[in-house]
């Protein structure tokens, strides 16, 4: 084999592997959000139900816990796929740096255990544990959701801001300082940003289900609460998210200037940079954008005199690819975040004035769309982070092209994975819709938590 | 013992727990597949659901634990295995996805699609243990080079890997049958207890034959392991495994459940540790030693600390879960 085909091979492999990784991560992250944030909402509903003897709230908690069980199962299998992919797609990365950032995943393992164990106890314990014991069983789930998210994000933020290790002259890791790895400069804001995103995504998505129900005329207490509890949580998270996102952007401008120049399309460095909203980035300039003079510099350093690094100051082989996509993804995230915070303010004002939801149907229509919008923001944010880091897998230290496996057939695997996940996603949605339809028809007929992977209703016949 | 050896022991402990508990969940899927149709088959499936429903996800985390300890503590080993055995590993992962979702979805789906979901659950339960077995067989036979990038097909399609794969399926089905004997017995379902006991007996004999063939295959393809198993201390564990296996067989024939699980698990565990004893001090016999595969000491110490923390937090929780589910408090 000559040099040319092997380079061509590697190139095509790289693209396939990146697609595969991005697709499977983008799938998993939505389910991960449910693992992080849904248990908290379930606990709030149960607490309210027990404290105020509120039957509708208790019913919500019980029903949500069944949805958690289905989503957790799909989250666990899709997460396992990711663990395999680290080795199958990026063996050289793991070989070189597994002993550095792997520690974060080791810690994550503890939280996975606790989460899996207590979710089982919670779901199977509805009728078998005392109310107090049952509520306490949810607490470790909520905590391990947070802890798990922190550990994974520690690994990811380390890829953006690698530190906490020593390399010898051959580039081998000789010494590792675990605390510096875990608490790298990007870990803090990435974690808070992701944590809030999880609460937003789940809050708005769950609320949107009940918003649709209310638009269809089901305005009973069950639907109202089903909307208000998750929506309130998400509405609180949203404005905070803007602050954290803003902090993240400033940190990126400072620590990962190439990424920042990429998603803001700063072609020429210097002060008094314009902020481009929308637009297409090509051939060294931005067209079809609304450009606000000086705003970019102002946002980065609180003064229009702030110097912002431009792509012209970064060697071509260190610049991120696909600038228009990056820029669009960033603007989408920011735009959605801003719109959702308007929605949150609307809700807050109505609640403050009248202790009730805004009366107009338009609010519910917006509420019905908010969930999908939050998912779009989530995915866009990850595209900004991951594609913006390119061409590096470990920022500044290892190129993605040097990390990829030479194994053949990744495009095939990618195709199969797409079909499989498409099926999985569809089935999960069908199952959840089926569950909610059954709940609507009345819980009375339902014999305990037979779903989703619980014991079937066959208990009595089995003992025959 | 060096820190690297301690980490290796932690890794092996994880492997053992996954093989036993995770393996039993896959084995239960095999019985689900073989249950057929009709009234009794439904009762069998209901028992399988009750037994593995509450615990399978927690048991599954042992695999994550193994992968993470592997890539953190022994990154070059992880990459050597992944770059050589990516085909069976990808197929094992496929089995995991299909098994998990098939199981999770089968009751939640509307009637007509329940049967295909059950079928997927059953067939996928064969995939993972089989391909994991071929991975272990390939490592034992020395076909995974320390530098990685070994032959992606020949490495795991030899006699030894294929026999090991089949043996893994049989042992998983055996442990599952034994657990199901205990669970259905404890729940007072005599008919189901006898059903699983008969199957446990048959699969025990098959697994025994498989193990004997495995020894022949080892002698032929993995001389180093074979020698290790036939000399001290490996031989002691092999004998222990045989004694436990025969004891379990005796208990099954005489229809008793007391001690059955201990004997059956003992047989599998001593087989697994017999392998480790035989392979010591190698990770990849005979090309990669534990000490050479291990990462820097600060990492190894972190792994040990995390392991101790996990043991302190997870073990009591796991025991709580097992006790609750066994007492049918959660049923
Ligand atoms: C509901 C979702 C959501 C919303 C409304 C926002 N973000 Fe975001 N953003 C994410 C969800 C997200 C994320 C969870 O997808 C990311 C990917 C990696 C991370 O840490 O969070 C992200 C990454 C991310 C990054 C890249 C960080 C890095 O690469 O290190 C920046 C600069 C911002 N965000 C900035 C913002 C700003 C300025 C926002 C609004 C004003 C904003 N985000 C709203
Ligand atoms: C938090 C843990 C995460 C880790 C450790 C992680 C790790 C990785 C790795 C190793 C790669 C391959 C190398 C590279 O392209 O740089 C990658 C690529 C990618 N990831 Fe992430 N990722 C994480 C989260 C996510 C999430 C949640 C998404 C959701 C969409 C995502 C989207 C992507 C995309 C789109 C790529 C391909 C980027 C490209 O090659 O252009 N990542 N990630
Ligand atoms: C931002 C990124 C991520 C977050 C917040 C996250 C969070 C979670 C959560 C909360 C779960 C529990 C299952 C569930 O709730 O559905 C989970 C499962 C899992 N995740 Fe992720 N994850 C992320 C990315 C990754 C990556 C990059 C990997 C790759 C190693 C990964 C590996 C896993 C595994 C193996 C499981 C299954 C654990 C089990 O069996 O319980 N996750 N993840």
Short mmCIF file of N, CA, C and O and ligand atoms in Angstrom, two decimals, chain A residues 21 25 28-29 31-36 71-83 86 105 108 112-113 115-116 145 148-149 152-153 194 382, chain B residues 57 60-61 64 71, ligand 3:
data_model
loop_
_atom_site.label_atom_id
_atom_site.label_comp_id
_atom_site.label_asym_id
_atom_site.label_seq_id
_atom_site.Cartn_x
_atom_site.Cartn_y
_atom_site.Cartn_z
N UNK A 21 -19.16 9.28 16.59
CA UNK A 21 -19.03 9.76 17.97
C UNK A 21 -20.06 10.86 18.23
O UNK A 21 -20.75 10.83 19.25
N UNK A 25 -23.15 10.48 20.84
CA UNK A 25 -23.15 11.39 22.00
C UNK A 25 -24.39 12.27 22.01
O UNK A 25 -25.00 12.49 23.05
N UNK A 28 -27.17 10.19 23.33
CA UNK A 28 -27.05 9.88 24.76
C UNK A 28 -27.33 11.09 25.63
O UNK A 28 -27.94 10.96 26.70
N UNK A 29 -26.89 12.25 25.18
CA UNK A 29 -26.95 13.41 26.07
C UNK A 29 -28.39 13.76 26.43
O UNK A 29 -28.68 14.21 27.54
N UNK A 31 -30.86 11.65 26.83
CA UNK A 31 -31.27 10.71 27.87
C UNK A 31 -30.54 11.01 29.17
O UNK A 31 -31.11 10.89 30.26
N UNK A 32 -29.27 11.40 29.04
CA UNK A 32 -28.50 11.73 30.24
C UNK A 32 -29.18 12.87 31.00
O UNK A 32 -29.24 12.86 32.22
N UNK A 33 -29.71 13.84 30.26
CA UNK A 33 -30.41 14.95 30.91
C UNK A 33 -31.55 14.42 31.77
O UNK A 33 -31.77 14.89 32.89
N UNK A 34 -32.26 13.44 31.25
CA UNK A 34 -33.36 12.87 32.04
C UNK A 34 -32.82 12.19 33.29
O UNK A 34 -33.43 12.27 34.36
N UNK A 35 -31.68 11.52 33.16
CA UNK A 35 -31.09 10.89 34.34
C UNK A 35 -30.68 11.92 35.37
O UNK A 35 -30.77 11.70 36.58
N UNK A 36 -30.22 13.09 34.91
CA UNK A 36 -29.74 14.12 35.83
C UNK A 36 -30.91 14.85 36.48
O UNK A 36 -30.90 15.09 37.69
N UNK A 71 -36.44 5.55 30.29
CA UNK A 71 -35.37 6.40 29.78
C UNK A 71 -34.02 6.00 30.36
O UNK A 71 -33.00 6.05 29.68
N UNK A 72 -34.02 5.60 31.61
CA UNK A 72 -32.76 5.20 32.22
C UNK A 72 -32.18 3.98 31.53
O UNK A 72 -30.97 3.90 31.29
N UNK A 73 -33.04 3.04 31.16
CA UNK A 73 -32.55 1.84 30.48
C UNK A 73 -31.91 2.21 29.15
O UNK A 73 -30.81 1.75 28.83
N UNK A 74 -32.56 3.06 28.37
CA UNK A 74 -31.98 3.44 27.08
C UNK A 74 -30.72 4.29 27.30
O UNK A 74 -29.74 4.15 26.58
N UNK A 75 -30.75 5.14 28.33
CA UNK A 75 -29.56 5.92 28.66
C UNK A 75 -28.39 5.03 29.01
O UNK A 75 -27.25 5.28 28.59
N UNK A 76 -28.65 3.99 29.77
CA UNK A 76 -27.56 3.11 30.20
C UNK A 76 -26.96 2.38 29.00
O UNK A 76 -25.74 2.31 28.87
N UNK A 77 -27.80 1.86 28.11
CA UNK A 77 -27.21 1.13 26.98
C UNK A 77 -26.50 2.09 26.03
O UNK A 77 -25.40 1.79 25.55
N UNK A 78 -27.07 3.27 25.81
CA UNK A 78 -26.39 4.18 24.88
C UNK A 78 -25.09 4.71 25.50
O UNK A 78 -24.13 4.97 24.79
N UNK A 79 -25.07 4.85 26.83
CA UNK A 79 -23.83 5.26 27.49
C UNK A 79 -22.76 4.18 27.41
O UNK A 79 -21.57 4.47 27.24
N UNK A 80 -23.19 2.93 27.50
CA UNK A 80 -22.23 1.83 27.39
C UNK A 80 -21.58 1.82 26.01
O UNK A 80 -20.38 1.59 25.88
N UNK A 81 -22.39 2.10 25.01
CA UNK A 81 -21.85 2.18 23.65
C UNK A 81 -20.74 3.22 23.60
O UNK A 81 -19.67 2.99 23.01
N UNK A 82 -20.96 4.36 24.27
CA UNK A 82 -19.93 5.40 24.27
C UNK A 82 -18.63 4.90 24.88
O UNK A 82 -17.54 5.17 24.38
N UNK A 83 -18.75 4.15 25.98
CA UNK A 83 -17.54 3.63 26.62
C UNK A 83 -16.76 2.74 25.66
O UNK A 83 -15.53 2.81 25.60
N UNK A 86 -14.91 4.86 22.91
CA UNK A 86 -13.62 5.47 23.24
C UNK A 86 -12.48 4.60 22.76
O UNK A 86 -11.50 5.08 22.20
N UNK A 105 -13.85 9.31 34.85
CA UNK A 105 -14.84 8.27 34.56
C UNK A 105 -14.91 7.25 35.67
O UNK A 105 -15.98 6.68 35.92
N UNK A 108 -17.18 8.62 38.04
CA UNK A 108 -18.53 8.54 37.48
C UNK A 108 -19.15 7.17 37.75
O UNK A 108 -20.34 7.06 38.03
N UNK A 112 -22.96 6.03 38.83
CA UNK A 112 -23.82 5.17 38.02
C UNK A 112 -24.39 4.05 38.87
O UNK A 112 -25.58 3.72 38.78
N UNK A 113 -23.51 3.46 39.67
CA UNK A 113 -23.97 2.39 40.53
C UNK A 113 -25.10 2.86 41.42
O UNK A 113 -26.18 2.27 41.47
N UNK A 115 -26.99 5.40 41.19
CA UNK A 115 -28.19 5.80 40.48
C UNK A 115 -29.00 4.56 40.06
O UNK A 115 -30.21 4.49 40.29
N UNK A 116 -28.30 3.58 39.48
CA UNK A 116 -29.01 2.38 39.02
C UNK A 116 -29.66 1.67 40.21
O UNK A 116 -30.81 1.21 40.12
N UNK A 145 -27.10 11.96 40.11
CA UNK A 145 -27.25 12.65 38.82
C UNK A 145 -26.28 13.81 38.71
O UNK A 145 -25.58 13.97 37.70
N UNK A 148 -22.60 12.42 38.75
CA UNK A 148 -22.27 11.79 37.47
C UNK A 148 -22.01 12.83 36.41
O UNK A 148 -21.03 12.74 35.66
N UNK A 149 -22.87 13.85 36.36
CA UNK A 149 -22.69 14.89 35.36
C UNK A 149 -21.35 15.59 35.59
O UNK A 149 -20.60 15.85 34.64
N UNK A 152 -18.39 13.32 34.27
CA UNK A 152 -18.26 13.23 32.80
C UNK A 152 -17.79 14.57 32.24
O UNK A 152 -16.94 14.62 31.34
N UNK A 153 -18.37 15.64 32.77
CA UNK A 153 -17.98 16.95 32.28
C UNK A 153 -16.52 17.24 32.62
O UNK A 153 -15.81 17.90 31.85
N UNK A 194 -23.91 22.69 31.93
CA UNK A 194 -24.55 21.43 31.57
C UNK A 194 -25.64 21.06 32.57
O UNK A 194 -26.71 20.57 32.20
N UNK A 382 -23.28 21.59 22.30
CA UNK A 382 -22.27 20.55 22.19
C UNK A 382 -21.55 20.62 20.86
O UNK A 382 -20.37 20.32 20.78
N UNK B 57 -29.73 -3.59 35.82
CA UNK B 57 -28.97 -2.38 35.48
C UNK B 57 -27.81 -2.17 36.44
O UNK B 57 -26.73 -1.76 36.02
N UNK B 60 -25.16 -4.46 35.44
CA UNK B 60 -24.52 -4.03 34.20
C UNK B 60 -23.40 -3.02 34.47
O UNK B 60 -22.42 -2.95 33.71
N UNK B 61 -23.54 -2.25 35.54
CA UNK B 61 -22.52 -1.23 35.80
C UNK B 61 -21.15 -1.85 36.05
O UNK B 61 -20.12 -1.21 35.84
N UNK B 64 -19.14 -1.37 33.03
CA UNK B 64 -18.61 -0.01 32.92
C UNK B 64 -17.39 0.12 33.81
O UNK B 64 -16.36 0.69 33.42
N UNK B 71 -9.14 1.25 31.07
CA UNK B 71 -8.52 2.32 30.29
C UNK B 71 -7.79 3.33 31.17
O UNK B 71 -6.89 4.01 30.70
C1 LIG C 3 -22.35 15.58 29.06
C2 LIG C 3 -22.23 14.38 28.94
C3 LIG C 3 -22.87 13.28 29.73
C4 LIG C 3 -23.71 13.30 30.80
C5 LIG C 3 -24.26 14.48 31.53
C6 LIG C 3 -24.00 11.93 31.14
C7 LIG C 3 -24.83 11.51 32.15
C8 LIG C 3 -25.28 10.23 32.28
C9 LIG C 3 -26.30 9.80 33.17
C10 LIG C 3 -27.05 10.68 34.13
C11 LIG C 3 -26.45 8.45 33.03
C12 LIG C 3 -27.38 7.54 33.79
C13 LIG C 3 -28.31 6.86 32.84
C14 LIG C 3 -29.47 7.69 32.48
O1 LIG C 3 -29.83 8.52 33.28
O2 LIG C 3 -30.03 7.50 31.40
C15 LIG C 3 -25.53 8.04 32.04
C16 LIG C 3 -25.35 6.75 31.64
C17 LIG C 3 -24.17 6.35 31.08
N1 LIG C 3 -23.25 7.18 30.47
FE1 LIG C 3 -23.41 9.13 30.22
N2 LIG C 3 -23.31 11.12 30.30
C18 LIG C 3 -22.60 11.92 29.44
C19 LIG C 3 -21.72 11.51 28.49
C20 LIG C 3 -21.17 10.25 28.52
C21 LIG C 3 -19.97 9.86 27.86
C22 LIG C 3 -19.08 10.74 27.01
C23 LIG C 3 -19.78 8.56 28.16
C24 LIG C 3 -18.65 7.72 27.67
C25 LIG C 3 -17.88 7.10 28.37
C26 LIG C 3 -20.87 8.13 29.00
C27 LIG C 3 -21.03 6.86 29.51
C28 LIG C 3 -22.17 6.42 30.14
C29 LIG C 3 -22.42 5.05 30.52
C30 LIG C 3 -21.46 3.90 30.34
C31 LIG C 3 -23.69 5.01 31.10
C32 LIG C 3 -24.41 3.79 31.62
C33 LIG C 3 -24.23 3.61 33.08
C34 LIG C 3 -25.21 2.64 33.66
O3 LIG C 3 -25.24 1.49 33.25
O4 LIG C 3 -25.98 3.05 34.52
N3 LIG C 3 -21.70 9.18 29.19
N4 LIG C 3 -24.82 9.14 31.59
#
